[in-house]
Short mmCIF file of C-alpha atoms in Angstrom, two decimals:
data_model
loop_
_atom_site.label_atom_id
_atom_site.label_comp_id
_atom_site.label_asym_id
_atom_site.label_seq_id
_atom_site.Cartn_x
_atom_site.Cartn_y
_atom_site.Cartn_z
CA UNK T 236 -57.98 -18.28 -21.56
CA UNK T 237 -55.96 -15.59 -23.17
CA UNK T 238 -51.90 -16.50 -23.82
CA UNK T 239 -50.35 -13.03 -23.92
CA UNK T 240 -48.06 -12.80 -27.05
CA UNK T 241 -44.88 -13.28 -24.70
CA UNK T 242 -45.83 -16.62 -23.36
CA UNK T 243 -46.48 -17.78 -26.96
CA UNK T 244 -43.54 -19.82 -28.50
CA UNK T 245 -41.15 -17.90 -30.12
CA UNK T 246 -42.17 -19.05 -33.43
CA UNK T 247 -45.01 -17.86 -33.03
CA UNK T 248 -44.61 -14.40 -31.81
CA UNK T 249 -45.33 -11.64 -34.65
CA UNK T 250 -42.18 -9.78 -33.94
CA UNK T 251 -39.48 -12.94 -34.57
CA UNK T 252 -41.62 -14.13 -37.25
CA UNK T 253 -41.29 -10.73 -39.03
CA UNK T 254 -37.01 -10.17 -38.15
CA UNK T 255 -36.77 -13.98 -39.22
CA UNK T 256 -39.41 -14.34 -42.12
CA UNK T 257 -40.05 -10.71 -43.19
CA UNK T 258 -43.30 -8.82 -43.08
CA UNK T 259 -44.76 -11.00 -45.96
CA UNK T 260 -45.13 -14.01 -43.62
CA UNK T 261 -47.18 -12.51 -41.84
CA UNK T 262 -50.76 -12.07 -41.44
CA UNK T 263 -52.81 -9.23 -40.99
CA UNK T 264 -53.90 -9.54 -37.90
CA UNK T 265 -49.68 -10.78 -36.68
CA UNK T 266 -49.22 -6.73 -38.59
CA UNK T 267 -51.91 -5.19 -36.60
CA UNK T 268 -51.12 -6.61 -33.49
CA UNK T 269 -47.27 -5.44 -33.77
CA UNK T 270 -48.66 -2.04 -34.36
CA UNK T 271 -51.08 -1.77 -31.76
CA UNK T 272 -48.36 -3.74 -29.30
CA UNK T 273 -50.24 -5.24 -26.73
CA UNK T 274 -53.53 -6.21 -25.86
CA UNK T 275 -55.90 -5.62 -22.74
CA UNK T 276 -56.61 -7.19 -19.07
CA UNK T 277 -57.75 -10.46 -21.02
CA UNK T 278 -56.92 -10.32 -24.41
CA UNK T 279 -53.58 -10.47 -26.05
CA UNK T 280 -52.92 -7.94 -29.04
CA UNK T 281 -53.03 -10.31 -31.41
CA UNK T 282 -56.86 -11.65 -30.14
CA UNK T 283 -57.53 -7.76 -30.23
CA UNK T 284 -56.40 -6.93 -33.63
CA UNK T 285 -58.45 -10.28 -34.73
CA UNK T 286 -61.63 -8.75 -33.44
CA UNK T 287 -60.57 -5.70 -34.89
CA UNK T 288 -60.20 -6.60 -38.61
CA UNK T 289 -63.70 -8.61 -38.04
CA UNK T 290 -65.48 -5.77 -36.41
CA UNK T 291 -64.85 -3.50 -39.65
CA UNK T 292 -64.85 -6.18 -42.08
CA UNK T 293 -60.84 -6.03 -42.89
CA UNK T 294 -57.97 -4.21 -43.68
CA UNK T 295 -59.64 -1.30 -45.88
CA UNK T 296 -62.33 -0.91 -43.65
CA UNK T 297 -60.35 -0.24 -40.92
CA UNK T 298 -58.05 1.97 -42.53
CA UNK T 299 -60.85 4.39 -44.01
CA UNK T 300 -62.15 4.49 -39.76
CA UNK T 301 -61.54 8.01 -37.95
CA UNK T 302 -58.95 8.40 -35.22
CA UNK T 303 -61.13 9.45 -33.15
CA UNK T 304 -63.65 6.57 -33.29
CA UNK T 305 -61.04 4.09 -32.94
CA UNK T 306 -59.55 5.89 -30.07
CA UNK T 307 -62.88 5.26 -28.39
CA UNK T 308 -62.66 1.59 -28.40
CA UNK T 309 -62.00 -0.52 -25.24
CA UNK T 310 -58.08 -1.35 -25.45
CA UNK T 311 -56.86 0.97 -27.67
CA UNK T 312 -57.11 4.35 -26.89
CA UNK T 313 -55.96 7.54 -28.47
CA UNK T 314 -52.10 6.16 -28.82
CA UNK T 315 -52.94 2.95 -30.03
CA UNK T 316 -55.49 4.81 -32.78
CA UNK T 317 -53.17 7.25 -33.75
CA UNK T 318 -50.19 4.46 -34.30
CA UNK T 319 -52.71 2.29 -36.33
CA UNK T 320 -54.13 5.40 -38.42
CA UNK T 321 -50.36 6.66 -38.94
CA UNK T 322 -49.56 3.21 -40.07
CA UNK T 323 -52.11 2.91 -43.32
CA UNK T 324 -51.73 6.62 -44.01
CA UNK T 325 -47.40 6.10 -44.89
CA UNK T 326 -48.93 2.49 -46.59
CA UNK T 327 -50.78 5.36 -48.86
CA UNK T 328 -48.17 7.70 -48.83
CA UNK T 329 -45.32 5.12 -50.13
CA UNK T 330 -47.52 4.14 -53.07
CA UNK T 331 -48.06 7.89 -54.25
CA UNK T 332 -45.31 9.67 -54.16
CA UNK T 333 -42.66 7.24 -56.06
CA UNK T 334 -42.15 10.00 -58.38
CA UNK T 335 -42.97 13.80 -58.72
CA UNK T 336 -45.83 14.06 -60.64
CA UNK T 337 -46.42 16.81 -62.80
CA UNK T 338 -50.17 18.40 -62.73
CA UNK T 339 -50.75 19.27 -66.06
CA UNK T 340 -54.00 17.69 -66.55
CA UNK T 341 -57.44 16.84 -64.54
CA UNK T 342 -56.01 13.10 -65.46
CA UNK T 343 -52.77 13.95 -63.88
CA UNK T 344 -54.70 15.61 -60.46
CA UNK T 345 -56.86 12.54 -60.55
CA UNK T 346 -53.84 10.05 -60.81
CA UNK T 347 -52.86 11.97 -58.02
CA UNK T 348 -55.76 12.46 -55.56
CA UNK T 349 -57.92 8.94 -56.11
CA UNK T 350 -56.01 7.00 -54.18
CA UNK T 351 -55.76 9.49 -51.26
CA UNK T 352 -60.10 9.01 -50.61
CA UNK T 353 -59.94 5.90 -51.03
CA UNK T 354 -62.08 4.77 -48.11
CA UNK T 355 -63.07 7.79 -46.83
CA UNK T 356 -66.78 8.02 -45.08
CA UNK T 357 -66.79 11.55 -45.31
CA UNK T 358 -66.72 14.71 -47.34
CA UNK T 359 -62.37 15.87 -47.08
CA UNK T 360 -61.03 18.91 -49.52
CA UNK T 361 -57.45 18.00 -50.55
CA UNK T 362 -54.65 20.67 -51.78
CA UNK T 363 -52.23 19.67 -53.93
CA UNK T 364 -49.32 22.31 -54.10
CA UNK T 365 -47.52 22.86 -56.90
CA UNK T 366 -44.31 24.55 -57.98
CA UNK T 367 -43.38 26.96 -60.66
CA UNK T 368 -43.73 23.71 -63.30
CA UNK T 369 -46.87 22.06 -61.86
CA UNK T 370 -44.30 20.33 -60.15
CA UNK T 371 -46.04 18.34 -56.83
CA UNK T 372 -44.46 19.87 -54.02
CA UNK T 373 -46.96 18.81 -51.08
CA UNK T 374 -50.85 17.34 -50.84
CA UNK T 375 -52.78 18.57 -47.51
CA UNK T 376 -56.23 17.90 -46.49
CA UNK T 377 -57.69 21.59 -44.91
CA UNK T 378 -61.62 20.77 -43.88
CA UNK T 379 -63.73 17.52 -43.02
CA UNK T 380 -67.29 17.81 -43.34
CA UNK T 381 -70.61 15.64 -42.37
CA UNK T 382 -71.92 13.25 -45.18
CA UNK T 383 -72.05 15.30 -48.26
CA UNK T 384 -71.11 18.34 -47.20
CA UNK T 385 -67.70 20.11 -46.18
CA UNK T 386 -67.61 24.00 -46.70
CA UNK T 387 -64.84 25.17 -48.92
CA UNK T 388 -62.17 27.72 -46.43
CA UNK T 389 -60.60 29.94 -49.32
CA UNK T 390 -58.63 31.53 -46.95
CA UNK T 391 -56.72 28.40 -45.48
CA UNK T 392 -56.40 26.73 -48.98
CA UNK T 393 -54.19 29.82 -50.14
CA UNK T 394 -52.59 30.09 -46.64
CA UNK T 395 -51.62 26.31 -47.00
CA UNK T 396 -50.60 26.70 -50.92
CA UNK T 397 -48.26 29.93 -49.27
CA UNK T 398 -47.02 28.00 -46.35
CA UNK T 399 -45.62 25.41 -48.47
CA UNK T 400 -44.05 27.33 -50.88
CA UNK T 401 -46.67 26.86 -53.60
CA UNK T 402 -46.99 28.55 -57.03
CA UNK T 403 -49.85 26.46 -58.55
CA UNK T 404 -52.39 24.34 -56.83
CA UNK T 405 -55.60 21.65 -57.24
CA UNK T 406 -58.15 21.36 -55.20
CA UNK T 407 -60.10 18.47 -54.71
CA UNK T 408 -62.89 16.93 -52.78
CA UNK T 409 -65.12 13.72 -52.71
CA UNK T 410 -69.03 13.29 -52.45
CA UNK T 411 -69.52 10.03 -50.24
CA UNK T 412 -73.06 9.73 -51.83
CA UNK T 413 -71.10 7.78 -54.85
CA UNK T 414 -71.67 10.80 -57.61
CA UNK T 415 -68.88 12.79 -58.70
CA UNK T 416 -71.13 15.42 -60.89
CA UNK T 417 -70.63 18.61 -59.26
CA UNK T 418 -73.02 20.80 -57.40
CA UNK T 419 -73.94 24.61 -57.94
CA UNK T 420 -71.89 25.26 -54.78
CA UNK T 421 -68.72 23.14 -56.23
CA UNK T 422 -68.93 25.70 -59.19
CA UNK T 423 -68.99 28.53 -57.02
CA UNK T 424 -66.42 27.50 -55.43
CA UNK T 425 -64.47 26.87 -58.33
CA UNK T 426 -65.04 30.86 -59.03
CA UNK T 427 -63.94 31.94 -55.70
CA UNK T 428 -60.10 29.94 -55.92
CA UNK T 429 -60.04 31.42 -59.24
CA UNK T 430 -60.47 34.81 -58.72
CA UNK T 431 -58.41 34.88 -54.86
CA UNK T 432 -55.24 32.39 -56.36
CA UNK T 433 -55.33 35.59 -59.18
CA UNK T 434 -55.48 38.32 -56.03
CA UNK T 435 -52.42 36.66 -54.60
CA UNK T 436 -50.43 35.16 -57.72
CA UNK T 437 -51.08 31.94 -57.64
CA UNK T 438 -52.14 29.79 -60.27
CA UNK T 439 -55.48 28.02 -60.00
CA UNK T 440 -55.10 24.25 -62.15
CA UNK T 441 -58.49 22.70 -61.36
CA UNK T 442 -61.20 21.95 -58.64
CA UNK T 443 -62.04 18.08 -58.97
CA UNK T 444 -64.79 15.83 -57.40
CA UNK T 445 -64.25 12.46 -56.47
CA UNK T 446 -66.41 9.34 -55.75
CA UNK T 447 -65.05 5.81 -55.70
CA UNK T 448 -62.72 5.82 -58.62
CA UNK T 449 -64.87 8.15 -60.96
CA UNK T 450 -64.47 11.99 -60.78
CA UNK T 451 -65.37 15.33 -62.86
CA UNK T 452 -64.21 18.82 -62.89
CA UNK T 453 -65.96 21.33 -61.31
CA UNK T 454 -65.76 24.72 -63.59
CA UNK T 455 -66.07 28.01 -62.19
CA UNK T 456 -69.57 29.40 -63.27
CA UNK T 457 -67.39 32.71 -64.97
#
């Protein structure tokens, strides 16, 4: 029979272990089960963030699964999803933005952008928005596609680059099939940013592709 988290010594509740002990003590299903609060008619949050973590196979898993599928789950729903996605993506967000990085390179974009696909199941085109300096002033995903394919939205990318205030910008997406080379249509994309950012005054750096931790620039075909 199910003990909800309440009737559970205090101990042995995630919250008091965390305020006394500090997040380290804790496991990650204890973590989880804070964020996702409490559990269902049944099952306590911490017996549904166990099944969780050994539905997906663990804590990266999990974090690389869409809101929307996890909203779709029995007991958690689309606030429980959203809290839980919210939570990994300021895990990935703390780790990459420690300092301003300055995009002067395809090593620097790459330093940059790996770390933000890590996990990801499907094709996602990143921004990252520059200032005056190649400064990093703001990263923004602007299209998710099917398996190896997401169309490239010229428009939005410079709308998103203006929006934030942007002088310069990267763009970069990943190939889920596990090979960075880029296609014809990455090139030709490549030639599109480069001759729009020139209509507008902005600065085109670079158009990368991702997969796993490898990558390769994608020239224009000009």
């Amino acid at each position: 029979m199910s003990v909800p988290i309440a009737n559970l010594p205090v101990a042995q509740r995630p919250r008091e272990r965390l305020l006394l002990l500090g997040p380290h003590a804790l496991s990650d299903g204890e973590l989880l089960a804070l964020l996702l609060g409490q559990g269902t008619r049944g099952q306590s949050a911490l017996e549904l963030a166990a099944q969780l973590l050994g539905e997906y196979g663990g804590l990266a898993e999990l974090a690389a699964a869409r809101p929307e599928e996890l909203a779709r789950r029995a007991g958690i729903g689309p606030a429980k999803a959203a809290t839980v996605i919210a939570a990994f993506h300021l895990g990935t967000r703390s780790r990459t933005t420690e300092s301003v990085p300055q995009l002067t390179t395809p090593d620097d974009i790459a330093r940059v952008a790996v770390p933000l696909f890590a996990g990801a199941r499907v094709e996602r085109l990143l921004v990252l928005i520059c200032d005056t300096q190649n400064r990093l002033r703001h990263r923004a995903f602007v299209a998710e596609g099917a398996i190896d394919h997401v169309a490239v939205p010229v428009r939005e990318i410079l709308n998103t680059v203006l929006r934030h205030d942007g002088r310069a910008f990267a763009v970069v997406h990943n190939h889920p099939s596990g090979d960075p080379t880029p296609s014809l249509d990455d090139r030709r994309a490549s030639t599109l940013l480069t001759r729009a950012a020139t209509t507008v005054g902005l600065r085109y750096l670079d158009h990368l592709v991702i997969a796993g931790e490898t990558w390769s620039t994608a020239p224009s075909l000009e």
